[in-house]
mmCIF file of C-alpha atoms in Angstrom:
data_model
loop_
_atom_site.group_PDB
_atom_site.id
_atom_site.type_symbol
_atom_site.label_atom_id
_atom_site.label_comp_id
_atom_site.label_asym_id
_atom_site.label_seq_id
_atom_site.Cartn_x
_atom_site.Cartn_y
_atom_site.Cartn_z
ATOM 1 C CA MET A 1 3.040 -17.834 -42.048
ATOM 2 C CA LYS A 2 5.272 -17.314 -38.875
ATOM 3 C CA LYS A 3 3.238 -18.224 -36.223
ATOM 4 C CA LEU A 4 1.972 -21.902 -38.122
ATOM 5 C CA PHE A 5 5.429 -22.631 -38.540
ATOM 6 C CA VAL A 6 6.154 -21.548 -34.410
ATOM 7 C CA LEU A 7 3.034 -23.852 -33.812
ATOM 8 C CA LEU A 8 4.382 -26.569 -36.319
ATOM 9 C CA ALA A 9 7.723 -26.854 -34.535
ATOM 10 C CA VAL A 10 6.116 -26.684 -30.650
ATOM 11 C CA LEU A 11 4.175 -29.786 -32.132
ATOM 12 C CA VAL A 12 6.943 -31.681 -32.880
ATOM 13 C CA VAL A 13 9.640 -30.501 -29.828
ATOM 14 C CA MET A 14 6.572 -32.614 -27.732
ATOM 15 C CA SER A 15 6.349 -35.282 -29.910
ATOM 16 C CA PHE A 16 9.733 -36.601 -29.154
ATOM 17 C CA VAL A 17 12.358 -36.472 -25.979
ATOM 18 C CA ALA A 18 15.903 -35.691 -27.076
ATOM 19 C CA PRO A 19 18.901 -37.808 -25.101
ATOM 20 C CA SER A 20 19.469 -36.930 -22.326
ATOM 21 C CA VAL A 21 22.872 -38.638 -22.201
ATOM 22 C CA GLN A 22 25.469 -38.425 -25.077
ATOM 23 C CA ALA A 23 24.939 -41.647 -27.191
ATOM 24 C CA GLN A 24 29.100 -42.780 -26.675
ATOM 25 C CA PRO A 25 30.818 -41.847 -30.348
ATOM 26 C CA MET A 26 31.802 -44.457 -33.499
ATOM 27 C CA PRO A 27 35.579 -45.694 -33.597
ATOM 28 C CA GLY A 28 37.018 -43.266 -35.875
ATOM 29 C CA ALA A 29 34.481 -40.031 -35.923
ATOM 30 C CA LYS A 30 36.159 -36.622 -35.643
ATOM 31 C CA TYR A 31 33.203 -34.768 -33.930
ATOM 32 C CA VAL A 32 30.240 -35.777 -31.482
ATOM 33 C CA TYR A 33 26.722 -34.723 -31.592
ATOM 34 C CA LYS A 34 24.026 -33.811 -29.314
ATOM 35 C CA LEU A 35 20.315 -32.970 -30.537
ATOM 36 C CA LYS A 36 19.132 -29.580 -29.813
ATOM 37 C CA ASP A 37 16.017 -29.049 -31.465
ATOM 38 C CA VAL A 38 13.723 -30.218 -34.377
ATOM 39 C CA PHE A 39 11.722 -27.885 -37.210
ATOM 40 C CA PRO A 40 9.628 -28.375 -39.988
ATOM 41 C CA VAL A 41 10.266 -27.363 -43.385
ATOM 42 C CA VAL A 42 8.844 -27.114 -46.734
ATOM 43 C CA GLY A 43 10.507 -29.395 -49.170
ATOM 44 C CA ARG A 44 12.087 -32.455 -49.213
ATOM 45 C CA GLN A 45 15.860 -32.532 -50.522
ATOM 46 C CA GLY A 46 18.770 -30.070 -49.057
ATOM 47 C CA VAL A 47 19.750 -27.576 -46.638
ATOM 48 C CA ALA A 48 22.369 -24.298 -46.981
ATOM 49 C CA CYS A 49 23.081 -21.863 -44.173
ATOM 50 C CA ASP A 50 24.833 -18.751 -44.505
ATOM 51 C CA GLY A 51 24.786 -17.991 -40.581
ATOM 52 C CA LYS A 52 21.653 -15.118 -41.923
ATOM 53 C CA PHE A 53 19.276 -17.569 -43.890
ATOM 54 C CA ILE A 54 18.415 -21.374 -43.808
ATOM 55 C CA TYR A 55 17.620 -22.230 -47.777
ATOM 56 C CA ILE A 56 15.377 -25.248 -48.203
ATOM 57 C CA SER A 57 15.487 -27.405 -52.062
ATOM 58 C CA CYS A 58 12.043 -29.793 -53.218
ATOM 59 C CA SER A 59 12.490 -31.407 -56.026
ATOM 60 C CA LYS A 60 11.445 -29.135 -58.143
ATOM 61 C CA ALA A 61 11.576 -25.972 -55.937
ATOM 62 C CA LEU A 62 13.751 -23.496 -53.491
ATOM 63 C CA TYR A 63 12.882 -22.102 -50.217
ATOM 64 C CA LYS A 64 14.351 -19.486 -47.886
ATOM 65 C CA TYR A 65 14.029 -18.921 -44.420
ATOM 66 C CA ASP A 66 15.276 -16.391 -41.941
ATOM 67 C CA MET A 67 16.739 -18.081 -39.183
ATOM 68 C CA GLN A 68 13.718 -17.370 -36.644
ATOM 69 C CA GLY A 69 11.719 -19.907 -39.299
ATOM 70 C CA LYS A 70 10.093 -17.592 -41.399
ATOM 71 C CA LEU A 71 9.633 -18.497 -45.121
ATOM 72 C CA VAL A 72 10.709 -14.995 -46.900
ATOM 73 C CA ALA A 73 11.052 -16.502 -50.256
ATOM 74 C CA GLU A 74 10.668 -18.882 -52.546
ATOM 75 C CA ASN A 75 11.291 -20.216 -56.335
ATOM 76 C CA LYS A 76 8.880 -22.937 -57.840
ATOM 77 C CA ASP A 77 9.739 -22.531 -61.076
ATOM 78 C CA PRO A 78 13.635 -22.839 -60.031
ATOM 79 C CA PHE A 79 14.312 -24.534 -64.169
ATOM 80 C CA LYS A 80 13.282 -21.590 -65.526
ATOM 81 C CA GLY A 81 15.656 -20.758 -68.022
ATOM 82 C CA TYR A 82 18.104 -23.401 -68.208
ATOM 83 C CA SER A 83 19.829 -24.692 -71.068
ATOM 84 C CA ILE A 84 19.180 -28.180 -70.425
ATOM 85 C CA PRO A 85 15.845 -29.523 -69.090
ATOM 86 C CA SER A 86 15.374 -30.485 -65.948
ATOM 87 C CA ASN A 87 12.915 -32.104 -62.905
ATOM 88 C CA HIS A 88 15.107 -33.129 -59.724
ATOM 89 C CA ILE A 89 16.929 -30.747 -57.687
ATOM 90 C CA GLY A 90 19.658 -32.791 -54.449
ATOM 91 C CA ASP A 91 20.854 -31.272 -52.296
ATOM 92 C CA ILE A 92 22.202 -27.994 -52.017
ATOM 93 C CA ASP A 93 25.223 -25.656 -50.913
ATOM 94 C CA VAL A 94 25.198 -21.836 -50.595
ATOM 95 C CA TYR A 95 28.198 -19.858 -51.458
ATOM 96 C CA ASN A 96 29.393 -16.057 -51.727
ATOM 97 C CA GLY A 97 25.560 -14.809 -52.373
ATOM 98 C CA GLU A 98 25.000 -17.858 -54.982
ATOM 99 C CA LEU A 99 23.576 -20.990 -54.278
ATOM 100 C CA TYR A 100 24.792 -24.398 -55.909
ATOM 101 C CA VAL A 101 21.638 -26.670 -57.397
ATOM 102 C CA GLY A 102 23.069 -30.659 -58.515
ATOM 103 C CA ALA A 103 20.397 -30.875 -61.375
ATOM 104 C CA GLU A 104 19.053 -33.797 -63.230
ATOM 105 C CA ASN A 105 16.116 -35.742 -65.132
ATOM 106 C CA PHE A 106 15.690 -38.340 -62.683
ATOM 107 C CA MET A 107 12.833 -40.744 -62.982
ATOM 108 C CA ASP A 108 13.047 -44.686 -60.671
ATOM 109 C CA GLY A 109 16.385 -44.476 -59.405
ATOM 110 C CA VAL A 110 17.554 -43.259 -62.936
ATOM 111 C CA GLY A 111 19.601 -39.662 -63.892
ATOM 112 C CA LYS A 112 19.933 -37.864 -66.721
ATOM 113 C CA ASP A 113 21.303 -34.532 -68.237
ATOM 114 C CA ILE A 114 23.413 -33.549 -64.798
ATOM 115 C CA GLN A 115 24.556 -29.907 -64.094
ATOM 116 C CA ILE A 116 25.544 -27.983 -61.652
ATOM 117 C CA ALA A 117 23.009 -24.561 -61.238
ATOM 118 C CA ILE A 118 23.756 -21.517 -59.410
ATOM 119 C CA HIS A 119 20.851 -19.419 -58.668
ATOM 120 C CA ASP A 120 20.695 -15.930 -56.775
ATOM 121 C CA ALA A 121 20.996 -16.338 -52.762
ATOM 122 C CA ASP A 122 18.487 -13.360 -52.647
ATOM 123 C CA THR A 123 16.197 -13.668 -54.525
ATOM 124 C CA LEU A 124 16.390 -17.512 -55.691
ATOM 125 C CA LYS A 125 16.074 -16.992 -59.640
ATOM 126 C CA TYR A 126 18.492 -18.544 -62.130
ATOM 127 C CA LYS A 127 21.676 -17.346 -63.029
ATOM 128 C CA ARG A 128 23.811 -20.030 -64.900
ATOM 129 C CA THR A 129 24.080 -23.153 -65.512
ATOM 130 C CA PHE A 130 27.810 -25.544 -65.924
ATOM 131 C CA LYS A 131 27.651 -28.828 -67.556
ATOM 132 C CA PHE A 132 29.371 -32.012 -66.039
ATOM 133 C CA GLU A 133 31.820 -34.382 -68.028
ATOM 134 C CA PRO A 134 30.390 -37.804 -68.942
ATOM 135 C CA LYS A 135 33.985 -39.166 -68.954
ATOM 136 C CA SER A 136 33.817 -38.697 -65.263
ATOM 137 C CA GLY A 137 31.171 -41.642 -65.092
ATOM 138 C CA GLN A 138 28.998 -39.971 -63.021
ATOM 139 C CA GLU A 139 25.282 -41.095 -63.616
ATOM 140 C CA GLU A 140 23.259 -38.977 -61.228
ATOM 141 C CA VAL A 141 23.567 -36.090 -58.760
ATOM 142 C CA SER A 142 22.436 -36.653 -55.208
ATOM 143 C CA GLY A 143 24.313 -33.362 -53.546
ATOM 144 C CA ILE A 144 26.377 -30.972 -53.991
ATOM 145 C CA THR A 145 29.180 -28.711 -52.075
ATOM 146 C CA VAL A 146 31.791 -26.354 -52.182
ATOM 147 C CA ASP A 147 34.900 -25.933 -50.816
ATOM 148 C CA PRO A 148 35.666 -22.568 -49.722
ATOM 149 C CA VAL A 149 39.660 -22.947 -49.427
ATOM 150 C CA LYS A 150 40.027 -24.680 -53.070
ATOM 151 C CA LYS A 151 37.342 -22.825 -54.455
ATOM 152 C CA THR A 152 35.868 -26.154 -55.780
ATOM 153 C CA VAL A 153 32.891 -27.713 -56.217
ATOM 154 C CA TRP A 154 32.252 -31.654 -54.827
ATOM 155 C CA MET A 155 29.307 -33.626 -56.260
ATOM 156 C CA CYS A 156 27.889 -37.302 -54.856
ATOM 157 C CA SER A 157 26.286 -39.565 -56.339
ATOM 158 C CA TRP A 158 22.764 -41.437 -54.878
ATOM 159 C CA VAL A 159 22.880 -44.282 -57.741
ATOM 160 C CA GLY A 160 25.322 -47.451 -56.653
ATOM 161 C CA GLU A 161 27.798 -49.159 -58.627
ATOM 162 C CA GLU A 162 30.662 -47.380 -60.126
ATOM 163 C CA SER A 163 28.581 -43.922 -60.183
ATOM 164 C CA GLY A 164 28.197 -44.193 -56.821
ATOM 165 C CA ARG A 165 32.006 -44.908 -55.696
ATOM 166 C CA TYR A 166 33.291 -41.756 -55.935
ATOM 167 C CA LEU A 167 32.520 -37.712 -54.817
ATOM 168 C CA TYR A 168 34.048 -35.247 -58.285
ATOM 169 C CA GLU A 169 35.269 -32.456 -57.880
ATOM 170 C CA TYR A 170 35.326 -29.181 -60.981
ATOM 171 C CA ASP A 171 36.543 -26.195 -60.230
ATOM 172 C CA LEU A 172 34.213 -22.907 -59.840
ATOM 173 C CA LYS A 173 33.812 -22.889 -63.391
ATOM 174 C CA GLY A 174 32.504 -25.512 -63.993
ATOM 175 C CA MET A 175 35.640 -27.278 -65.591
ATOM 176 C CA TYR A 176 36.212 -31.336 -63.900
ATOM 177 C CA LEU A 177 39.659 -31.908 -62.325
ATOM 178 C CA ARG A 178 38.867 -35.276 -59.922
ATOM 179 C CA LYS A 179 36.491 -37.599 -58.605
ATOM 180 C CA ILE A 180 37.510 -39.293 -55.192
ATOM 181 C CA HIS A 181 37.288 -43.238 -54.754
ATOM 182 C CA LEU A 182 35.817 -43.726 -51.294
ATOM 183 C CA GLN A 183 36.562 -47.027 -49.459
ATOM 184 C CA PRO A 184 34.335 -48.798 -48.012
ATOM 185 C CA VAL A 185 31.477 -46.958 -50.076
ATOM 186 C CA PRO A 186 28.130 -45.673 -48.297
ATOM 187 C CA GLN A 187 25.082 -47.060 -49.196
ATOM 188 C CA TRP A 188 22.894 -44.007 -51.259
ATOM 189 C CA VAL A 189 24.205 -41.034 -50.287
ATOM 190 C CA GLN A 190 21.930 -38.590 -50.151
ATOM 191 C CA GLY A 191 24.330 -34.946 -49.935
ATOM 192 C CA VAL A 192 27.949 -33.891 -49.435
ATOM 193 C CA PHE A 193 29.350 -31.067 -47.360
ATOM 194 C CA TYR A 194 32.886 -29.299 -46.872
ATOM 195 C CA TYR A 195 33.387 -28.487 -42.939
ATOM 196 C CA ASN A 196 37.062 -27.691 -42.138
ATOM 197 C CA GLY A 197 39.045 -29.922 -44.165
ATOM 198 C CA SER A 198 36.668 -32.646 -44.917
ATOM 199 C CA LEU A 199 33.329 -34.210 -46.387
ATOM 200 C CA PHE A 200 30.905 -35.441 -44.810
ATOM 201 C CA MET A 201 28.061 -37.298 -46.142
ATOM 202 C CA THR A 202 24.797 -38.574 -45.362
ATOM 203 C CA ALA A 203 23.528 -42.181 -46.545
ATOM 204 C CA ASP A 204 20.012 -43.245 -46.387
ATOM 205 C CA ASP A 205 21.750 -46.595 -45.430
ATOM 206 C CA GLY A 206 19.124 -47.832 -42.848
ATOM 207 C CA THR A 207 15.606 -50.053 -43.253
ATOM 208 C CA ALA A 208 13.178 -47.196 -42.445
ATOM 209 C CA ASP A 209 10.122 -50.344 -41.968
ATOM 210 C CA LEU A 210 12.785 -52.325 -40.256
ATOM 211 C CA ASN A 211 13.373 -48.687 -38.120
ATOM 212 C CA GLU A 212 16.953 -49.218 -38.290
ATOM 213 C CA PRO A 213 18.784 -45.082 -38.402
ATOM 214 C CA ASP A 214 20.665 -43.576 -41.354
ATOM 215 C CA HIS A 215 23.843 -42.292 -40.905
ATOM 216 C CA LEU A 216 26.543 -39.452 -41.231
ATOM 217 C CA TYR A 217 29.244 -40.950 -42.850
ATOM 218 C CA ARG A 218 33.297 -38.391 -43.722
ATOM 219 C CA ILE A 219 36.481 -38.101 -45.558
ATOM 220 C CA ASP A 220 39.637 -36.052 -45.190
ATOM 221 C CA ILE A 221 40.804 -34.437 -47.987
ATOM 222 C CA THR A 222 44.442 -35.309 -49.610
ATOM 223 C CA SER A 223 45.352 -34.789 -52.965
ATOM 224 C CA ASP A 224 45.070 -39.055 -52.908
ATOM 225 C CA SER A 225 42.720 -40.486 -55.445
ATOM 226 C CA LYS A 226 41.525 -42.390 -53.025
ATOM 227 C CA ALA A 227 39.760 -41.735 -49.736
ATOM 228 C CA THR A 228 38.829 -43.966 -46.325
ATOM 229 C CA VAL A 229 35.522 -43.140 -45.176
ATOM 230 C CA TYR A 230 34.915 -42.761 -41.107
ATOM 231 C CA MET A 231 31.132 -43.358 -39.817
ATOM 232 C CA GLU A 232 30.196 -40.217 -37.791
ATOM 233 C CA LYS A 233 27.369 -41.196 -36.400
ATOM 234 C CA ALA A 234 23.623 -43.378 -36.293
ATOM 235 C CA PHE A 235 21.051 -41.385 -36.247
ATOM 236 C CA ASP A 236 18.979 -42.718 -33.591
ATOM 237 C CA GLU A 237 17.019 -39.798 -32.549
ATOM 238 C CA ALA A 238 14.998 -39.344 -35.481
ATOM 239 C CA ILE A 239 10.895 -39.423 -34.426
ATOM 240 C CA ARG A 240 10.504 -42.075 -37.007
ATOM 241 C CA GLN A 241 13.092 -43.778 -39.360
ATOM 242 C CA GLY A 242 12.391 -42.201 -42.605
ATOM 243 C CA GLU A 243 14.960 -41.110 -45.319
ATOM 244 C CA ILE A 244 17.932 -38.892 -44.853
ATOM 245 C CA GLU A 245 18.339 -35.876 -47.440
ATOM 246 C CA GLY A 246 21.276 -33.089 -47.105
ATOM 247 C CA LEU A 247 23.241 -31.748 -44.725
ATOM 248 C CA CYS A 248 24.946 -28.418 -43.554
ATOM 249 C CA VAL A 249 26.923 -26.825 -41.090
ATOM 250 C CA ASP A 250 25.160 -23.146 -39.785
ATOM 251 C CA PRO A 251 28.544 -20.658 -40.015
ATOM 252 C CA SER A 252 27.338 -18.447 -37.170
ATOM 253 C CA THR A 253 26.870 -21.274 -34.667
ATOM 254 C CA GLY A 254 28.769 -24.386 -35.261
ATOM 255 C CA ASP A 255 25.843 -26.389 -35.505
ATOM 256 C CA LEU A 256 25.125 -29.326 -37.718
ATOM 257 C CA LEU A 257 21.931 -28.778 -39.744
ATOM 258 C CA VAL A 258 20.378 -32.436 -41.072
ATOM 259 C CA HIS A 259 17.347 -32.875 -43.762
ATOM 260 C CA PHE A 260 15.190 -35.554 -42.894
ATOM 261 C CA ASN A 261 11.478 -36.891 -44.055
ATOM 262 C CA ARG A 262 8.945 -39.286 -42.365
ATOM 263 C CA GLY A 263 5.730 -40.687 -43.300
ATOM 264 C CA ALA A 264 6.559 -41.714 -46.980
ATOM 265 C CA GLN A 265 7.343 -45.307 -48.263
ATOM 266 C CA ILE A 266 10.261 -44.499 -50.752
ATOM 267 C CA VAL A 267 10.890 -46.357 -53.362
ATOM 268 C CA LEU A 268 13.852 -46.666 -55.979
ATOM 269 C CA GLY A 269 13.927 -42.850 -54.936
ATOM 270 C CA MET A 270 10.094 -42.417 -55.699
ATOM 271 C CA ASN A 271 7.316 -41.722 -53.462
ATOM 272 C CA LYS A 272 4.948 -44.820 -53.532
ATOM 273 C CA GLY A 273 2.423 -44.199 -50.766
ATOM 274 C CA LEU A 274 2.420 -43.229 -46.970
ATOM 275 C CA TYR A 275 2.330 -45.836 -44.001
ATOM 276 C CA PRO A 276 -0.556 -46.180 -41.620
ATOM 277 C CA GLY A 277 -0.936 -43.119 -39.124
ATOM 278 C CA TYR A 278 0.262 -40.518 -41.908
ATOM 279 C CA THR A 279 -1.860 -38.075 -44.076
ATOM 280 C CA GLU A 280 1.053 -36.578 -46.133
ATOM 281 C CA GLU A 281 4.866 -36.788 -46.022
ATOM 282 C CA ILE A 282 7.106 -34.521 -43.105
ATOM 283 C CA HIS A 283 9.718 -32.781 -43.910
ATOM 284 C CA GLU A 284 11.839 -31.655 -41.106
ATOM 285 C CA ILE A 285 15.550 -30.439 -39.852
ATOM 286 C CA TYR A 286 17.606 -31.941 -37.026
ATOM 287 C CA ARG A 287 20.065 -29.154 -35.326
ATOM 288 C CA PHE A 288 22.820 -31.358 -33.880
ATOM 289 C CA ALA A 289 25.816 -29.153 -31.145
ATOM 290 C CA MET A 290 28.889 -30.076 -33.620
ATOM 291 C CA MET A 291 31.749 -30.460 -30.881
ATOM 292 C CA PRO A 292 35.256 -31.486 -31.695
ATOM 293 C CA ARG A 293 35.965 -35.279 -29.940
ATOM 294 C CA ASP A 294 39.356 -35.348 -27.937
ATOM 295 C CA MET A 295 41.126 -38.484 -27.208
ATOM 296 C CA LYS A 296 38.935 -40.532 -24.640
ATOM 297 C CA GLY A 297 35.960 -40.448 -27.150
ATOM 298 C CA GLY A 298 34.483 -37.394 -25.220
ATOM 299 C CA PRO A 299 33.532 -33.939 -26.866
ATOM 300 C CA LYS A 300 36.217 -30.824 -25.659
ATOM 301 C CA GLY A 301 33.771 -28.234 -25.176
ATOM 302 C CA PRO A 302 31.130 -26.256 -26.876
ATOM 303 C CA LYS A 303 32.004 -25.341 -30.043
ATOM 304 C CA GLY A 304 31.838 -21.733 -30.975
ATOM 305 C CA PRO A 305 30.637 -20.374 -34.290
ATOM 306 C CA ALA A 306 33.388 -20.937 -37.034
ATOM 307 C CA PRO A 307 34.171 -20.752 -40.170
ATOM 308 C CA LYS A 308 32.296 -23.360 -42.921
#
């Protein structure tokens, strides 16, 4: 498995040339991003990292890699033991030895039976589940993250209209706390991640057929009921534009990890076939150096390991 993983990684890296010049940061961006590498994974939904392992979610499976890219554990029946049946996992997060999973029943752009599921990060096995609050107005869950400072959980919604205009906050016992109104509202939010006082969101807002890039957005956390959304980055580096998914920051390096899919035609969140030249959908993690931006718009300098 490791030899195959390394071979695939080499082939992927050889298929493109990373930009040698850093693109100009977006107005309002807090960080500058530089692509470091791309590596293939199994699973098409989310990514989490605790600095020792990288965790990948598929719609109906969980995978665990060591930091050298070796698959060390998998759970292909993650819904076993759930009190409410589910068929879909989105983006994930890892905190205090546990994987936080946003689970639901999802079909053709419609989600129901949302729940927060907790899995053991060592074995990937199910431990417990929290129900979500229907009165929140959330109709789908595409991603989940833990704020380790406040000890709360945030969920995002891919479904548009009212549900997709907010991020939803719970405590670690599953009690609903509040929702934050995103202004303006990103389209098709796929993942959310807490880092250094901000929530970062990936959005599948580029049209793959037109080779439009997807984007990274940021809001800064306050006690207010609304938050200004800043565009952090356009992912022009994609080998081929497709569907962006989850994200996280590697606490051992401070690097941004972003999950991308390419090759499949996705309609309302469902695979409807492959683009010409592909025999299967390809799943990859893009690793970016993530450097604080200075007042002139450039990086302040290399960013070392930092707590989440």
